[in-house]
Amino acid sequence: MAEDKLVIKTFTDLGVCDKLVEACENLGWKTPSKIQAEAIPHALHGKDLIGLAQTGSGKTGAFVLPILQALLESQQAFFACVVSPTRELAIQIADQFKALGSGFGIKCAVLVGEEDIMEQYINLARLPHIIVGTPGRLVDHLSNTKGFSFHALKYLVLDEADCLLEDKFQKSIDEILDVVPRERKTYLFSATMTRKVQKLQRVCLRNPVKIEVASKYSTVNTLNQHYYLVPSKYKDCQLVYILGEKRGFSTMVFTRTCGATRLIALFLRNLGLRAISISGKMTQPRRLEALNQFKEGKCNILICTNVASRGLDFPCVDIVINYDIPESPKDYIHRVGRTARAGRLGVAISIVDSYELESFSKIENCLGMKFTELPFQLEEALLLMERVSEAKRISRRRIQESGSKEKKRGGDDGDEDTEKYLGVKNGKLSKRIKK
């Protein structure tokens, strides 16, 4: 009879020290996820890693715990650097370092764009152990901040590595790799493995261990994926219909453009739905405030671009809606990965018009599955058409009016209506959010 395989039940079984096991328990982490169970033992034995796993599978913990354990044994400034493609993800990663390492005096600094650079200078002067940042701002500080360097760096992590290797980040990543020591531990983590990631593995890793708990393109099996085939002129009505049917559920709606996020959020609010938008054109304080409103449940609908699709961990997103179908299957995977996280159930709904059928078919083919088609209710759409059209007309007029005011006073994104909704006064966030 074959021997039973060892079943790992705790972080202690992986080799995590007692102090960090206790910290995990304080966060409610009782059982390692699959990527953590496979990656952490190799990391604790000093191996470079390539971690490939679906979003929501615990990838962040898989590199945070080994780094903290090594840091507890030998504390030094600028011990590790984690590079993230987005500011929000960088802040979230730093929060996890702080949560797990707060009891041990671990200091962490976040270096991202559109945040007060003077405050970042001060934080770096305090000699933090962990640096988490976006590529451009990291390079800025490495070039211009006295006393800050990576000459003694022990760990380098590229999170969402496939995104970091896109053209817009390539120059900054190359500059970072030029100044980090060769004698270091390097981890690449991603939900999707691309040729660029494979190329980088040859350049900056030494005999890495590849941990693959997902195929190149896959979603978790707790995610139910559906679609509606809808004439393009009824897409807005279909969206309102779905949100009305799912009223009260925590929902993320993905669009293609920043302008669309704002328009959709406005007309949904005009229809009495608690929607808020986030996009790359918003200032960082507004983006963070919108995320907080969504996390705290003050708004249960977040209208967003792909800026919110990477790595952000919202504990209880029930539904992801693709209002616009992404051209890349990789983007679809990251979008729908905002729900059905950590073993929970989730729903993904795509609203597909005739112009998007090719992109949608590509997603199905890459995932090797057919989604469930839900019947488009023409009668319901016609009943909603007048109200939706009027709400959109009012919203467009408000956008035009607020845009004219912002131009006169030199504002940044013209989102005066969102300012009121967030509780912003004179460009600054108020402490109390008015209902």
XYZ file of C-alpha atoms in Angstrom:
435
model
C 0.000 0.000 0.000
C 1.379 3.434 -0.956
C 2.428 5.654 1.879
C 0.066 8.458 2.734
C 1.324 11.859 1.679
C 2.214 14.299 4.427
C -0.616 16.784 4.889
C 0.662 20.201 5.973
C -1.790 21.763 8.390
C 0.049 24.672 9.980
C 2.678 27.300 9.272
C 4.886 25.577 11.845
C 5.029 22.552 9.541
C 6.490 24.812 6.850
C 9.333 25.948 9.103
C 7.892 29.345 10.046
C 9.197 30.480 13.457
C 6.927 30.635 16.509
C 6.830 34.449 16.599
C 5.528 34.673 13.050
C 3.146 31.762 13.541
C 1.597 33.727 16.396
C 1.430 36.816 14.181
C -0.337 34.745 11.503
C -2.853 33.496 14.048
C -3.536 37.074 15.145
C -4.481 37.836 11.528
C -6.683 34.769 11.345
C -4.253 32.801 9.177
C -4.573 29.245 10.468
C -3.821 27.116 7.397
C -1.317 27.947 4.636
C -2.695 28.346 1.140
C -1.366 26.070 -1.584
C 1.135 28.612 -2.936
C 2.334 29.330 0.614
C 2.693 25.643 1.440
C 4.808 25.022 -1.651
C 6.844 28.246 -1.747
C 7.710 29.006 1.886
C 9.897 25.926 2.596
C 12.022 26.622 -0.507
C 12.284 30.303 0.398
C 13.372 29.474 3.959
C 16.130 27.296 2.461
C 17.476 30.266 0.521
C 16.146 29.466 -2.957
C 15.131 31.996 -5.589
C 11.460 31.598 -6.493
C 9.055 31.948 -9.378
C 5.546 31.749 -7.970
C 2.624 31.298 -10.323
C -0.833 31.142 -8.759
C -4.284 32.559 -9.236
C -5.170 35.903 -7.736
C -6.531 35.613 -4.217
C -4.409 32.553 -3.472
C -2.139 34.100 -0.832
C 0.898 34.992 -2.962
C 1.769 38.001 -0.801
C 2.064 35.898 2.347
C 4.286 33.467 0.438
C 7.054 36.073 0.195
C 6.312 38.263 3.224
C 6.807 35.466 5.785
C 10.234 34.226 4.552
C 11.537 37.797 4.330
C 10.353 38.639 7.852
C 11.851 35.431 9.248
C 15.231 36.229 7.703
C 14.970 39.807 8.965
C 14.269 38.662 12.530
C 17.554 36.742 12.442
C 19.591 39.697 11.170
C 17.950 43.116 11.176
C 19.395 45.785 8.910
C 18.157 48.838 7.053
C 17.009 48.411 3.448
C 16.940 44.649 3.888
C 14.282 43.935 1.248
C 12.536 45.712 -1.592
C 9.179 44.752 -3.113
C 8.350 46.307 -6.483
C 4.673 46.662 -7.425
C 3.066 47.984 -10.631
C 0.400 50.044 -8.821
C 0.357 52.382 -5.856
C -2.653 50.714 -4.252
C -1.028 47.278 -4.391
C 2.196 48.683 -2.933
C 0.273 50.148 0.008
C -1.558 46.862 0.524
C 1.695 44.848 0.532
C 3.239 47.260 3.022
C 0.185 46.875 5.258
C 0.766 43.116 5.321
C 4.415 43.567 6.297
C 3.346 45.946 9.046
C 0.586 43.667 10.300
C 2.882 40.641 10.549
C 5.984 42.488 11.731
C 4.560 45.189 13.989
C 5.289 43.242 17.164
C 8.985 42.975 16.316
C 9.815 46.604 15.556
C 9.891 46.060 11.803
C 9.841 49.354 9.893
C 8.410 49.641 6.386
C 8.388 52.561 3.940
C 6.128 52.992 0.921
C 7.571 54.847 -2.087
C 4.887 55.597 -4.679
C 4.069 58.469 -6.997
C 1.638 61.285 -6.205
C 2.390 61.028 -2.496
C 4.287 63.654 -0.485
C 7.920 63.109 -1.461
C 9.172 65.042 1.571
C 7.375 62.613 3.877
C 9.045 59.784 1.963
C 12.463 61.428 2.514
C 11.736 61.487 6.248
C 10.655 57.835 6.275
C 13.827 56.799 4.451
C 15.922 58.758 6.953
C 14.468 56.484 9.654
C 16.265 53.577 7.913
C 13.330 51.221 7.320
C 13.941 47.497 6.936
C 11.429 46.989 4.131
C 10.856 49.157 1.058
C 7.708 48.714 -1.031
C 7.274 50.898 -4.069
C 6.411 51.495 -7.688
C 9.248 51.429 -10.247
C 9.364 55.110 -11.182
C 9.368 56.476 -7.634
C 11.948 53.882 -6.507
C 14.316 54.989 -9.286
C 13.675 58.639 -8.373
C 14.742 58.046 -4.768
C 17.704 55.872 -5.722
C 18.944 58.725 -7.932
C 18.192 61.697 -5.708
C 17.794 60.717 -2.041
C 21.015 60.964 -0.071
C 21.838 57.885 2.001
C 19.370 55.614 0.221
C 20.786 52.743 -1.798
C 20.374 49.023 -2.403
C 24.050 48.113 -2.068
C 23.278 45.854 0.930
C 19.865 44.593 -0.232
C 19.210 40.944 0.629
C 15.796 40.344 -0.999
C 14.190 41.665 -4.179
C 10.564 40.823 -5.003
C 8.803 41.630 -8.270
C 5.084 41.258 -7.564
C 2.754 41.018 -10.553
C 5.964 40.437 -12.528
C 4.272 40.119 -15.905
C 2.862 43.641 -15.567
C 6.199 45.072 -14.385
C 7.816 43.825 -17.584
C 5.525 45.838 -19.836
C 7.149 48.616 -21.853
C 6.071 51.439 -19.541
C 8.058 49.950 -16.646
C 10.948 48.371 -18.563
C 13.445 51.231 -18.214
C 12.846 51.644 -14.469
C 13.078 47.882 -13.811
C 16.365 47.730 -15.729
C 17.737 50.606 -13.618
C 16.699 48.858 -10.390
C 18.302 45.586 -11.487
C 21.520 47.485 -12.316
C 21.978 48.707 -8.723
C 20.917 45.712 -6.616
C 23.635 43.274 -5.448
C 24.135 40.051 -7.348
C 24.275 38.164 -4.062
C 20.626 38.393 -3.119
C 17.427 36.369 -3.032
C 14.977 37.142 -5.837
C 11.284 36.259 -6.008
C 9.004 36.688 -9.011
C 5.284 36.319 -8.342
C 2.436 36.534 -10.813
C -0.971 35.125 -11.651
C 0.062 34.707 -15.295
C 3.387 33.538 -16.736
C 4.436 35.312 -19.918
C 7.455 35.055 -22.188
C 8.806 38.246 -20.642
C 8.709 36.686 -17.175
C 10.537 33.643 -18.525
C 13.134 35.941 -20.079
C 13.628 37.843 -16.812
C 14.038 34.583 -14.927
C 17.153 33.863 -17.021
C 18.536 37.328 -16.330
C 18.117 37.854 -12.593
C 17.463 34.519 -10.852
C 19.923 31.820 -9.846
C 18.668 28.252 -10.139
C 15.141 29.273 -9.185
C 12.466 26.931 -7.921
C 9.310 27.290 -9.977
C 6.154 26.951 -7.909
C 3.201 26.589 -10.242
C -0.183 26.032 -8.652
C -2.032 27.327 -11.706
C -1.769 26.863 -15.436
C -0.695 29.805 -17.574
C -4.298 30.968 -17.842
C -6.746 29.839 -15.186
C -9.332 31.025 -12.679
C -10.293 29.482 -9.359
C -12.963 26.775 -9.323
C -15.068 28.707 -6.788
C -15.781 31.355 -9.432
C -19.047 31.105 -11.392
C -18.631 32.784 -14.795
C -21.574 33.966 -16.905
C -22.242 36.326 -19.786
C -25.045 38.240 -21.472
C -25.003 38.795 -25.250
C -26.489 42.276 -25.542
C -26.997 44.822 -28.377
C -24.548 47.660 -27.662
C -27.303 50.276 -27.237
C -28.712 48.299 -24.289
C -25.448 47.727 -22.371
C -26.188 50.467 -19.832
C -29.706 49.149 -19.282
C -28.364 45.634 -18.789
C -25.841 46.905 -16.254
C -28.577 48.720 -14.307
C -30.766 45.636 -14.474
C -28.022 43.407 -13.035
C -27.158 45.878 -10.279
C -30.844 46.263 -9.428
C -31.252 42.497 -9.178
C -28.074 42.281 -7.043
C -28.773 45.393 -4.983
C -26.734 45.351 -1.780
C -24.076 42.986 -3.123
C -20.471 44.189 -3.162
C -19.734 44.654 -6.878
C -16.821 45.807 -9.029
C -17.609 46.996 -12.567
C -14.685 47.161 -14.994
C -14.620 49.568 -17.941
C -12.027 50.336 -20.581
C -11.517 54.086 -20.048
C -11.194 56.556 -17.187
C -13.969 58.726 -18.635
C -16.367 55.799 -18.660
C -15.801 55.086 -14.957
C -16.808 58.585 -14.041
C -19.859 58.734 -16.313
C -21.174 55.343 -15.204
C -20.683 56.113 -11.504
C -22.551 59.400 -11.931
C -25.554 58.017 -13.763
C -25.807 55.066 -11.380
C -25.885 57.481 -8.441
C -28.589 59.456 -10.246
C -30.577 56.207 -10.295
C -30.170 55.749 -6.552
C -27.349 53.193 -6.576
C -24.352 53.548 -4.229
C -21.593 53.722 -6.858
C -18.167 55.335 -6.803
C -15.381 55.415 -9.379
C -11.624 54.937 -9.387
C -9.242 55.465 -12.297
C -5.652 56.371 -13.077
C -6.601 59.997 -13.737
C -7.696 60.585 -10.145
C -5.204 61.912 -7.624
C -3.828 59.400 -5.166
C -5.752 60.748 -2.130
C -9.030 60.502 -4.061
C -8.227 56.995 -5.248
C -7.460 55.844 -1.713
C -10.572 57.510 -0.343
C -12.734 55.833 -2.990
C -11.175 52.455 -2.136
C -11.831 53.053 1.560
C -15.462 53.953 0.850
C -15.825 50.667 -1.018
C -13.985 48.566 1.570
C -16.066 50.005 4.405
C -19.314 49.341 2.545
C -20.354 52.992 2.310
C -20.498 52.423 -1.448
C -21.147 48.874 -2.585
C -20.423 49.432 -6.298
C -16.915 50.335 -7.494
C -16.599 51.432 -11.132
C -12.982 51.013 -12.183
C -10.423 50.532 -14.913
C -7.687 47.903 -14.865
C -5.898 50.026 -12.255
C -7.989 48.105 -9.690
C -7.477 44.671 -11.241
C -4.005 43.895 -9.914
C -3.501 42.329 -6.522
C -5.916 44.437 -4.494
C -7.517 42.354 -1.767
C -11.082 43.342 -0.984
C -12.282 40.797 1.584
C -15.825 40.301 0.348
C -16.373 41.254 -3.303
C -19.420 39.241 -4.376
C -19.582 40.064 -8.084
C -17.246 41.295 -10.819
C -18.940 42.726 -13.914
C -17.061 43.250 -17.174
C -18.938 46.169 -18.699
C -16.220 46.348 -21.353
C -14.587 43.077 -22.370
C -10.776 43.242 -22.040
C -8.753 42.462 -25.153
C -6.293 40.314 -23.207
C -7.278 37.100 -21.386
C -4.624 38.011 -18.818
C -6.518 41.198 -17.951
C -9.740 39.210 -17.621
C -8.083 36.825 -15.155
C -6.846 39.677 -12.994
C -10.205 41.432 -13.065
C -12.294 38.433 -12.021
C -9.643 37.564 -9.449
C -11.035 40.353 -7.249
C -13.798 37.943 -6.224
C -13.808 34.276 -5.131
C -10.692 34.905 -3.054
C -9.250 32.633 -0.357
C -11.716 29.827 -1.067
C -14.857 31.965 -1.055
C -17.524 31.799 -3.765
C -17.766 34.548 -6.363
C -19.549 35.496 -9.574
C -18.172 37.047 -12.773
C -20.611 38.485 -15.323
C -19.566 39.785 -18.749
C -21.829 42.081 -20.793
C -20.819 41.273 -24.364
C -21.904 43.166 -27.461
C -21.315 42.145 -31.082
C -18.103 44.190 -31.310
C -16.554 42.275 -28.406
C -17.328 38.710 -29.447
C -13.834 38.075 -30.782
C -12.137 39.216 -27.558
C -14.626 37.251 -25.484
C -14.081 34.069 -27.525
C -10.326 34.478 -27.053
C -10.838 34.540 -23.275
C -12.929 31.368 -23.355
C -10.411 29.603 -25.583
C -7.453 30.546 -23.377
C -9.244 29.345 -20.262
C -10.397 26.206 -22.057
C -14.004 26.601 -20.970
C -17.371 27.917 -22.088
C -19.152 30.378 -19.823
C -22.850 30.097 -19.079
C -24.978 32.382 -21.255
C -27.780 34.147 -19.391
C -30.883 35.281 -21.328
C -31.010 38.959 -22.292
C -34.364 40.390 -21.195
C -35.343 42.877 -23.914
C -38.575 43.850 -22.173
C -36.714 44.757 -18.978
C -34.182 46.778 -20.979
C -36.939 48.737 -22.736
C -38.591 49.517 -19.402
C -35.297 50.917 -18.086
C -34.284 52.787 -21.257
C -36.004 56.098 -20.532
C -34.730 56.378 -16.941
C -31.191 55.352 -17.892
C -31.048 57.767 -20.841
C -32.211 60.670 -18.655
C -29.691 59.794 -15.924
C -26.887 59.701 -18.506
C -27.972 63.042 -20.001
C -27.878 64.712 -16.578
C -24.499 63.130 -15.805
C -22.925 64.290 -19.075
C -24.118 67.837 -18.400
C -22.617 67.769 -14.903
C -19.309 66.510 -16.261
C -19.202 69.308 -18.827
C -20.049 71.933 -16.229
C -17.555 70.701 -13.650
C -14.888 70.367 -16.356
C -15.311 74.028 -17.281
C -15.028 75.079 -13.621
C -11.902 72.982 -13.106
C -10.218 74.477 -16.165
C -10.807 77.962 -14.804
C -9.286 77.151 -11.417
C -6.590 74.792 -12.680
C -7.956 71.566 -11.157
C -6.434 68.168 -11.808
C -9.206 65.927 -13.104
C -12.397 67.948 -13.086
C -14.223 65.485 -10.870
C -16.189 68.020 -8.860
C -19.187 65.728 -8.442
C -17.001 62.954 -7.023
C -15.410 65.508 -4.671
C -18.817 66.206 -3.184
C -19.567 62.509 -2.895
C -16.269 61.784 -1.132
C -16.515 64.808 1.145
C -13.722 66.820 -0.483
C -13.453 70.504 0.304
C -11.159 72.808 -1.692
C -9.282 69.837 -3.093
C -8.649 68.231 0.318
C -10.429 65.262 1.830
C -12.662 66.146 4.746
C -12.410 63.993 7.853
C -16.130 63.251 7.871
C -17.910 61.880 4.844
C -21.253 63.550 4.347
C -24.120 61.261 3.418
